[in-house]
């Protein structure tokens, strides 16, 4: 029972991770008049899960979890995420979000959080969100499979919540979108191969995020 409660705690949007400040390209897509009604948003989130989360964040979470406190391995995974995240606003957002999550775990005295903070402050790692997630969730007793599922759920929920805050979809419709895309998260919640590469290819989201970074008025940081 405690395992399930731990999962619920870290998947809860109320956990202080700073993720509310980032739309991961959704605001940029909205500014480009992308269809973000129920059908359009479901398509966007599904594509995001397929082409960014499943091939990048999911892999990084699993590998950081397997690193089991080996900070040299954690740093290598972090550098791979940095290289695979082509759009500067998304790179910056991932690092700000990851460092905010780490700050919460420092205050919670999570095992290894201070050492990871020192590694980042020394310039040996970046603190990308999925890397921090994999590291602190293992330290908190979460299994690798659970960590991957929480990562996928949080990614989908965050994208959908951004669309709600932008007024592109209602809260009830948003829940129907979330229910529909959870099947995609489940499909990809299979063990990550030991030699999996961290890669991402969503040029239209990268373009939207880069354009959004130059906007004079915006709700989200990315």
PDB file of C-alpha atoms in Angstrom:
ATOM      1  CA  UNK A   1       0.000   0.000   0.000  1.00  0.00           C
ATOM      2  CA  UNK A   2       2.820   2.447   0.832  1.00  0.00           C
ATOM      3  CA  UNK A   3       4.213   1.964  -2.699  1.00  0.00           C
ATOM      4  CA  UNK A   4       0.937   3.132  -4.233  1.00  0.00           C
ATOM      5  CA  UNK A   5       0.731   6.079  -1.849  1.00  0.00           C
ATOM      6  CA  UNK A   6       4.289   7.103  -2.776  1.00  0.00           C
ATOM      7  CA  UNK A   7       3.338   7.051  -6.459  1.00  0.00           C
ATOM      8  CA  UNK A   8       0.264   9.189  -5.769  1.00  0.00           C
ATOM      9  CA  UNK A   9       2.329  11.669  -3.763  1.00  0.00           C
ATOM     10  CA  UNK A  10       4.849  12.265  -6.544  1.00  0.00           C
ATOM     11  CA  UNK A  11       2.281  12.243  -9.365  1.00  0.00           C
ATOM     12  CA  UNK A  12       0.185  14.853  -7.552  1.00  0.00           C
ATOM     13  CA  UNK A  13       0.304  18.250  -9.273  1.00  0.00           C
ATOM     14  CA  UNK A  14       0.423  19.803  -5.780  1.00  0.00           C
ATOM     15  CA  UNK A  15       3.963  18.432  -5.265  1.00  0.00           C
ATOM     16  CA  UNK A  16       6.247  21.512  -5.396  1.00  0.00           C
ATOM     17  CA  UNK A  17       8.196  20.931  -8.598  1.00  0.00           C
ATOM     18  CA  UNK A  18       7.667  24.202 -10.479  1.00  0.00           C
ATOM     19  CA  UNK A  19       6.071  22.435 -13.446  1.00  0.00           C
ATOM     20  CA  UNK A  20       3.064  24.801 -13.489  1.00  0.00           C
ATOM     21  CA  UNK A  21       5.283  27.471 -15.059  1.00  0.00           C
ATOM     22  CA  UNK A  22       6.023  25.463 -18.220  1.00  0.00           C
ATOM     23  CA  UNK A  23       3.747  24.524 -21.131  1.00  0.00           C
ATOM     24  CA  UNK A  24       6.450  22.604 -23.094  1.00  0.00           C
ATOM     25  CA  UNK A  25       5.421  24.228 -26.342  1.00  0.00           C
ATOM     26  CA  UNK A  26       1.629  24.210 -25.879  1.00  0.00           C
ATOM     27  CA  UNK A  27       1.422  28.008 -25.547  1.00  0.00           C
ATOM     28  CA  UNK A  28       3.558  28.392 -28.656  1.00  0.00           C
ATOM     29  CA  UNK A  29       1.285  26.035 -30.571  1.00  0.00           C
ATOM     30  CA  UNK A  30      -1.760  27.958 -29.339  1.00  0.00           C
ATOM     31  CA  UNK A  31      -0.216  31.206 -30.597  1.00  0.00           C
ATOM     32  CA  UNK A  32       0.238  29.554 -34.005  1.00  0.00           C
ATOM     33  CA  UNK A  33      -3.497  28.675 -34.014  1.00  0.00           C
ATOM     34  CA  UNK A  34      -2.923  24.945 -33.673  1.00  0.00           C
ATOM     35  CA  UNK A  35      -6.218  23.112 -33.029  1.00  0.00           C
ATOM     36  CA  UNK A  36      -6.268  22.464 -29.287  1.00  0.00           C
ATOM     37  CA  UNK A  37      -9.868  21.407 -28.845  1.00  0.00           C
ATOM     38  CA  UNK A  38     -10.489  17.917 -27.486  1.00  0.00           C
ATOM     39  CA  UNK A  39      -9.589  16.111 -30.699  1.00  0.00           C
ATOM     40  CA  UNK A  40      -6.661  18.359 -31.571  1.00  0.00           C
ATOM     41  CA  UNK A  41      -5.179  18.336 -28.081  1.00  0.00           C
ATOM     42  CA  UNK A  42      -5.407  14.557 -27.881  1.00  0.00           C
ATOM     43  CA  UNK A  43      -3.481  14.317 -31.153  1.00  0.00           C
ATOM     44  CA  UNK A  44      -0.810  16.758 -29.916  1.00  0.00           C
ATOM     45  CA  UNK A  45      -0.327  14.993 -26.580  1.00  0.00           C
ATOM     46  CA  UNK A  46      -0.224  11.570 -28.249  1.00  0.00           C
ATOM     47  CA  UNK A  47       2.441  12.726 -30.692  1.00  0.00           C
ATOM     48  CA  UNK A  48       4.399  14.315 -27.840  1.00  0.00           C
ATOM     49  CA  UNK A  49       4.321  11.054 -25.904  1.00  0.00           C
ATOM     50  CA  UNK A  50       5.438   9.067 -28.953  1.00  0.00           C
ATOM     51  CA  UNK A  51       8.197  11.328 -30.256  1.00  0.00           C
ATOM     52  CA  UNK A  52       9.570  13.082 -27.185  1.00  0.00           C
ATOM     53  CA  UNK A  53       8.595  11.405 -23.934  1.00  0.00           C
ATOM     54  CA  UNK A  54       8.943   7.763 -25.041  1.00  0.00           C
ATOM     55  CA  UNK A  55      12.309   8.300 -26.721  1.00  0.00           C
ATOM     56  CA  UNK A  56      13.854  10.896 -24.404  1.00  0.00           C
ATOM     57  CA  UNK A  57      12.306  11.539 -20.982  1.00  0.00           C
ATOM     58  CA  UNK A  58      11.178   7.953 -20.437  1.00  0.00           C
ATOM     59  CA  UNK A  59      14.644   6.649 -21.290  1.00  0.00           C
ATOM     60  CA  UNK A  60      16.381   9.233 -19.109  1.00  0.00           C
ATOM     61  CA  UNK A  61      14.139   8.481 -16.120  1.00  0.00           C
ATOM     62  CA  UNK A  62      14.824   4.747 -16.403  1.00  0.00           C
ATOM     63  CA  UNK A  63      18.577   5.129 -16.884  1.00  0.00           C
ATOM     64  CA  UNK A  64      18.924   7.648 -14.043  1.00  0.00           C
ATOM     65  CA  UNK A  65      16.954   5.283 -11.826  1.00  0.00           C
ATOM     66  CA  UNK A  66      19.307   2.421 -12.741  1.00  0.00           C
ATOM     67  CA  UNK A  67      22.362   4.574 -12.019  1.00  0.00           C
ATOM     68  CA  UNK A  68      21.633   3.883  -8.347  1.00  0.00           C
ATOM     69  CA  UNK A  69      23.572   6.857  -7.044  1.00  0.00           C
ATOM     70  CA  UNK A  70      26.484   6.544  -9.505  1.00  0.00           C
ATOM     71  CA  UNK A  71      26.936  10.274 -10.141  1.00  0.00           C
ATOM     72  CA  UNK A  72      29.248   9.847 -13.148  1.00  0.00           C
ATOM     73  CA  UNK A  73      26.504   7.854 -14.882  1.00  0.00           C
ATOM     74  CA  UNK A  74      23.881  10.415 -13.861  1.00  0.00           C
ATOM     75  CA  UNK A  75      26.022  13.179 -15.384  1.00  0.00           C
ATOM     76  CA  UNK A  76      26.402  11.257 -18.668  1.00  0.00           C
ATOM     77  CA  UNK A  77      22.626  10.759 -18.896  1.00  0.00           C
ATOM     78  CA  UNK A  78      22.093  14.449 -18.164  1.00  0.00           C
ATOM     79  CA  UNK A  79      24.489  15.474 -20.953  1.00  0.00           C
ATOM     80  CA  UNK A  80      22.650  13.154 -23.361  1.00  0.00           C
ATOM     81  CA  UNK A  81      19.335  14.874 -22.543  1.00  0.00           C
ATOM     82  CA  UNK A  82      20.983  18.251 -23.095  1.00  0.00           C
ATOM     83  CA  UNK A  83      22.221  17.164 -26.537  1.00  0.00           C
ATOM     84  CA  UNK A  84      18.866  15.662 -27.553  1.00  0.00           C
ATOM     85  CA  UNK A  85      16.793  18.724 -26.614  1.00  0.00           C
ATOM     86  CA  UNK A  86      17.324  20.925 -29.660  1.00  0.00           C
ATOM     87  CA  UNK A  87      15.146  23.943 -28.830  1.00  0.00           C
ATOM     88  CA  UNK A  88      16.831  26.272 -26.344  1.00  0.00           C
ATOM     89  CA  UNK A  89      13.575  27.233 -24.538  1.00  0.00           C
ATOM     90  CA  UNK A  90      12.779  23.559 -23.919  1.00  0.00           C
ATOM     91  CA  UNK A  91      16.333  22.877 -22.718  1.00  0.00           C
ATOM     92  CA  UNK A  92      16.131  25.805 -20.328  1.00  0.00           C
ATOM     93  CA  UNK A  93      12.659  24.810 -19.157  1.00  0.00           C
ATOM     94  CA  UNK A  94      13.718  21.225 -18.485  1.00  0.00           C
ATOM     95  CA  UNK A  95      16.684  22.405 -16.410  1.00  0.00           C
ATOM     96  CA  UNK A  96      14.668  24.978 -14.455  1.00  0.00           C
ATOM     97  CA  UNK A  97      11.948  22.410 -13.782  1.00  0.00           C
ATOM     98  CA  UNK A  98      14.478  19.743 -12.762  1.00  0.00           C
ATOM     99  CA  UNK A  99      16.304  22.083 -10.447  1.00  0.00           C
ATOM    100  CA  UNK A 100      13.018  23.157  -8.852  1.00  0.00           C
ATOM    101  CA  UNK A 101      12.165  19.506  -8.215  1.00  0.00           C
ATOM    102  CA  UNK A 102      15.618  18.922  -6.745  1.00  0.00           C
ATOM    103  CA  UNK A 103      15.196  21.964  -4.478  1.00  0.00           C
ATOM    104  CA  UNK A 104      12.041  20.400  -3.043  1.00  0.00           C
ATOM    105  CA  UNK A 105      13.887  17.158  -2.373  1.00  0.00           C
ATOM    106  CA  UNK A 106      16.744  19.028  -0.725  1.00  0.00           C
ATOM    107  CA  UNK A 107      14.240  20.437   1.741  1.00  0.00           C
ATOM    108  CA  UNK A 108      12.798  16.955   2.194  1.00  0.00           C
ATOM    109  CA  UNK A 109      16.339  15.656   2.875  1.00  0.00           C
ATOM    110  CA  UNK A 110      16.022  12.999   0.131  1.00  0.00           C
ATOM    111  CA  UNK A 111      19.073  10.730   0.110  1.00  0.00           C
ATOM    112  CA  UNK A 112      21.660  11.903  -2.440  1.00  0.00           C
ATOM    113  CA  UNK A 113      19.888  15.183  -3.271  1.00  0.00           C
ATOM    114  CA  UNK A 114      22.673  17.334  -1.811  1.00  0.00           C
ATOM    115  CA  UNK A 115      25.341  15.412  -3.722  1.00  0.00           C
ATOM    116  CA  UNK A 116      23.401  15.886  -6.968  1.00  0.00           C
ATOM    117  CA  UNK A 117      23.038  19.602  -6.188  1.00  0.00           C
ATOM    118  CA  UNK A 118      26.813  19.840  -5.720  1.00  0.00           C
ATOM    119  CA  UNK A 119      27.380  18.030  -9.042  1.00  0.00           C
ATOM    120  CA  UNK A 120      25.141  20.524 -10.871  1.00  0.00           C
ATOM    121  CA  UNK A 121      26.619  23.556  -9.112  1.00  0.00           C
ATOM    122  CA  UNK A 122      30.071  22.349 -10.138  1.00  0.00           C
ATOM    123  CA  UNK A 123      29.049  22.310 -13.803  1.00  0.00           C
ATOM    124  CA  UNK A 124      29.354  18.537 -14.132  1.00  0.00           C
ATOM    125  CA  UNK A 125      25.604  18.050 -14.764  1.00  0.00           C
ATOM    126  CA  UNK A 126      22.655  20.170 -15.852  1.00  0.00           C
ATOM    127  CA  UNK A 127      19.741  18.969 -13.737  1.00  0.00           C
ATOM    128  CA  UNK A 128      17.323  18.110 -16.538  1.00  0.00           C
ATOM    129  CA  UNK A 129      13.901  17.155 -15.235  1.00  0.00           C
ATOM    130  CA  UNK A 130      13.758  13.459 -16.255  1.00  0.00           C
ATOM    131  CA  UNK A 131      17.237  12.831 -14.849  1.00  0.00           C
ATOM    132  CA  UNK A 132      16.338  14.403 -11.511  1.00  0.00           C
ATOM    133  CA  UNK A 133      13.052  12.482 -11.510  1.00  0.00           C
ATOM    134  CA  UNK A 134      14.740   9.128 -12.019  1.00  0.00           C
ATOM    135  CA  UNK A 135      17.321   9.909  -9.353  1.00  0.00           C
ATOM    136  CA  UNK A 136      15.071  11.230  -6.567  1.00  0.00           C
ATOM    137  CA  UNK A 137      12.221   8.804  -7.206  1.00  0.00           C
ATOM    138  CA  UNK A 138      14.565   5.853  -6.765  1.00  0.00           C
ATOM    139  CA  UNK A 139      15.902   7.458  -3.597  1.00  0.00           C
ATOM    140  CA  UNK A 140      12.314   7.783  -2.417  1.00  0.00           C
ATOM    141  CA  UNK A 141      11.729   4.057  -2.871  1.00  0.00           C
ATOM    142  CA  UNK A 142       9.826   4.106  -6.154  1.00  0.00           C
ATOM    143  CA  UNK A 143      10.435   1.232  -8.580  1.00  0.00           C
ATOM    144  CA  UNK A 144      11.730   1.905 -12.100  1.00  0.00           C
ATOM    145  CA  UNK A 145       8.406   0.864 -13.654  1.00  0.00           C
ATOM    146  CA  UNK A 146       6.495   3.188 -11.343  1.00  0.00           C
ATOM    147  CA  UNK A 147       8.904   6.052 -12.032  1.00  0.00           C
ATOM    148  CA  UNK A 148       8.401   5.682 -15.786  1.00  0.00           C
ATOM    149  CA  UNK A 149       4.618   5.632 -15.395  1.00  0.00           C
ATOM    150  CA  UNK A 150       4.620   8.706 -13.152  1.00  0.00           C
ATOM    151  CA  UNK A 151       6.843  10.490 -15.672  1.00  0.00           C
ATOM    152  CA  UNK A 152       4.460   9.669 -18.517  1.00  0.00           C
ATOM    153  CA  UNK A 153       1.386  10.641 -16.523  1.00  0.00           C
ATOM    154  CA  UNK A 154       2.981  13.916 -15.390  1.00  0.00           C
ATOM    155  CA  UNK A 155       4.004  14.772 -18.952  1.00  0.00           C
ATOM    156  CA  UNK A 156       0.518  14.205 -20.360  1.00  0.00           C
ATOM    157  CA  UNK A 157      -1.234  15.912 -17.450  1.00  0.00           C
ATOM    158  CA  UNK A 158       1.082  18.922 -17.665  1.00  0.00           C
ATOM    159  CA  UNK A 159       0.475  19.456 -21.378  1.00  0.00           C
ATOM    160  CA  UNK A 160      -3.281  19.180 -20.904  1.00  0.00           C
ATOM    161  CA  UNK A 161      -3.285  21.470 -17.864  1.00  0.00           C
ATOM    162  CA  UNK A 162      -1.471  24.109 -19.933  1.00  0.00           C
ATOM    163  CA  UNK A 163      -4.203  23.984 -22.565  1.00  0.00           C
ATOM    164  CA  UNK A 164      -6.839  24.431 -19.826  1.00  0.00           C
ATOM    165  CA  UNK A 165      -5.022  27.442 -18.347  1.00  0.00           C
ATOM    166  CA  UNK A 166      -4.815  28.959 -21.824  1.00  0.00           C
ATOM    167  CA  UNK A 167      -8.593  28.588 -22.177  1.00  0.00           C
ATOM    168  CA  UNK A 168      -8.329  26.285 -25.179  1.00  0.00           C
ATOM    169  CA  UNK A 169     -10.274  23.431 -23.563  1.00  0.00           C
ATOM    170  CA  UNK A 170     -12.542  23.014 -20.552  1.00  0.00           C
ATOM    171  CA  UNK A 171     -11.614  21.109 -17.411  1.00  0.00           C
ATOM    172  CA  UNK A 172     -14.116  18.288 -18.019  1.00  0.00           C
ATOM    173  CA  UNK A 173     -13.079  17.834 -21.648  1.00  0.00           C
ATOM    174  CA  UNK A 174      -9.467  17.855 -20.487  1.00  0.00           C
ATOM    175  CA  UNK A 175     -10.128  14.826 -18.314  1.00  0.00           C
ATOM    176  CA  UNK A 176     -11.508  12.920 -21.282  1.00  0.00           C
ATOM    177  CA  UNK A 177      -8.312  13.733 -23.214  1.00  0.00           C
ATOM    178  CA  UNK A 178      -6.171  12.567 -20.298  1.00  0.00           C
ATOM    179  CA  UNK A 179      -8.123   9.317 -20.012  1.00  0.00           C
ATOM    180  CA  UNK A 180      -7.640   8.699 -23.743  1.00  0.00           C
ATOM    181  CA  UNK A 181      -3.863   9.250 -23.769  1.00  0.00           C
ATOM    182  CA  UNK A 182      -3.133   7.155 -20.689  1.00  0.00           C
ATOM    183  CA  UNK A 183      -3.282   4.112 -22.944  1.00  0.00           C
ATOM    184  CA  UNK A 184      -0.282   5.509 -24.825  1.00  0.00           C
ATOM    185  CA  UNK A 185       1.634   5.931 -21.557  1.00  0.00           C
ATOM    186  CA  UNK A 186       0.786   2.338 -20.653  1.00  0.00           C
ATOM    187  CA  UNK A 187       1.992   1.022 -24.029  1.00  0.00           C
ATOM    188  CA  UNK A 188       5.404   2.648 -23.551  1.00  0.00           C
ATOM    189  CA  UNK A 189       5.742   1.709 -19.876  1.00  0.00           C
ATOM    190  CA  UNK A 190       7.722  -1.381 -20.857  1.00  0.00           C
ATOM    191  CA  UNK A 191      11.333  -1.919 -19.711  1.00  0.00           C
ATOM    192  CA  UNK A 192      13.806   0.415 -21.405  1.00  0.00           C
ATOM    193  CA  UNK A 193      16.611  -1.544 -23.142  1.00  0.00           C
ATOM    194  CA  UNK A 194      20.041  -1.130 -21.482  1.00  0.00           C
ATOM    195  CA  UNK A 195      21.496   0.369 -24.675  1.00  0.00           C
ATOM    196  CA  UNK A 196      18.605   2.729 -25.438  1.00  0.00           C
ATOM    197  CA  UNK A 197      19.589   6.077 -26.942  1.00  0.00           C
ATOM    198  CA  UNK A 198      18.095   9.355 -25.726  1.00  0.00           C
ATOM    199  CA  UNK A 199      16.613  11.132 -28.734  1.00  0.00           C
ATOM    200  CA  UNK A 200      13.753  13.453 -29.629  1.00  0.00           C
ATOM    201  CA  UNK A 201      12.278  14.686 -32.916  1.00  0.00           C
ATOM    202  CA  UNK A 202       9.345  17.085 -32.831  1.00  0.00           C
ATOM    203  CA  UNK A 203      10.519  20.004 -35.007  1.00  0.00           C
ATOM    204  CA  UNK A 204       7.117  21.698 -35.083  1.00  0.00           C
ATOM    205  CA  UNK A 205       6.980  21.823 -31.263  1.00  0.00           C
ATOM    206  CA  UNK A 206      10.591  23.041 -31.166  1.00  0.00           C
ATOM    207  CA  UNK A 207       9.678  25.790 -33.641  1.00  0.00           C
ATOM    208  CA  UNK A 208       6.595  26.777 -31.637  1.00  0.00           C
ATOM    209  CA  UNK A 209       8.595  26.900 -28.392  1.00  0.00           C
ATOM    210  CA  UNK A 210      11.329  29.012 -30.002  1.00  0.00           C
ATOM    211  CA  UNK A 211       8.796  31.441 -31.419  1.00  0.00           C
ATOM    212  CA  UNK A 212       7.030  31.601 -28.044  1.00  0.00           C
ATOM    213  CA  UNK A 213      10.317  32.565 -26.337  1.00  0.00           C
ATOM    214  CA  UNK A 214      10.343  35.806 -28.366  1.00  0.00           C
ATOM    215  CA  UNK A 215       6.741  36.744 -27.531  1.00  0.00           C
ATOM    216  CA  UNK A 216       6.220  39.998 -25.614  1.00  0.00           C
ATOM    217  CA  UNK A 217       3.289  38.607 -23.622  1.00  0.00           C
ATOM    218  CA  UNK A 218       3.089  35.023 -22.437  1.00  0.00           C
ATOM    219  CA  UNK A 219       1.632  33.012 -19.592  1.00  0.00           C
ATOM    220  CA  UNK A 220       4.267  30.262 -19.447  1.00  0.00           C
ATOM    221  CA  UNK A 221       8.055  30.326 -19.332  1.00  0.00           C
ATOM    222  CA  UNK A 222       8.218  27.808 -22.205  1.00  0.00           C
TER     223      UNK A 222
END
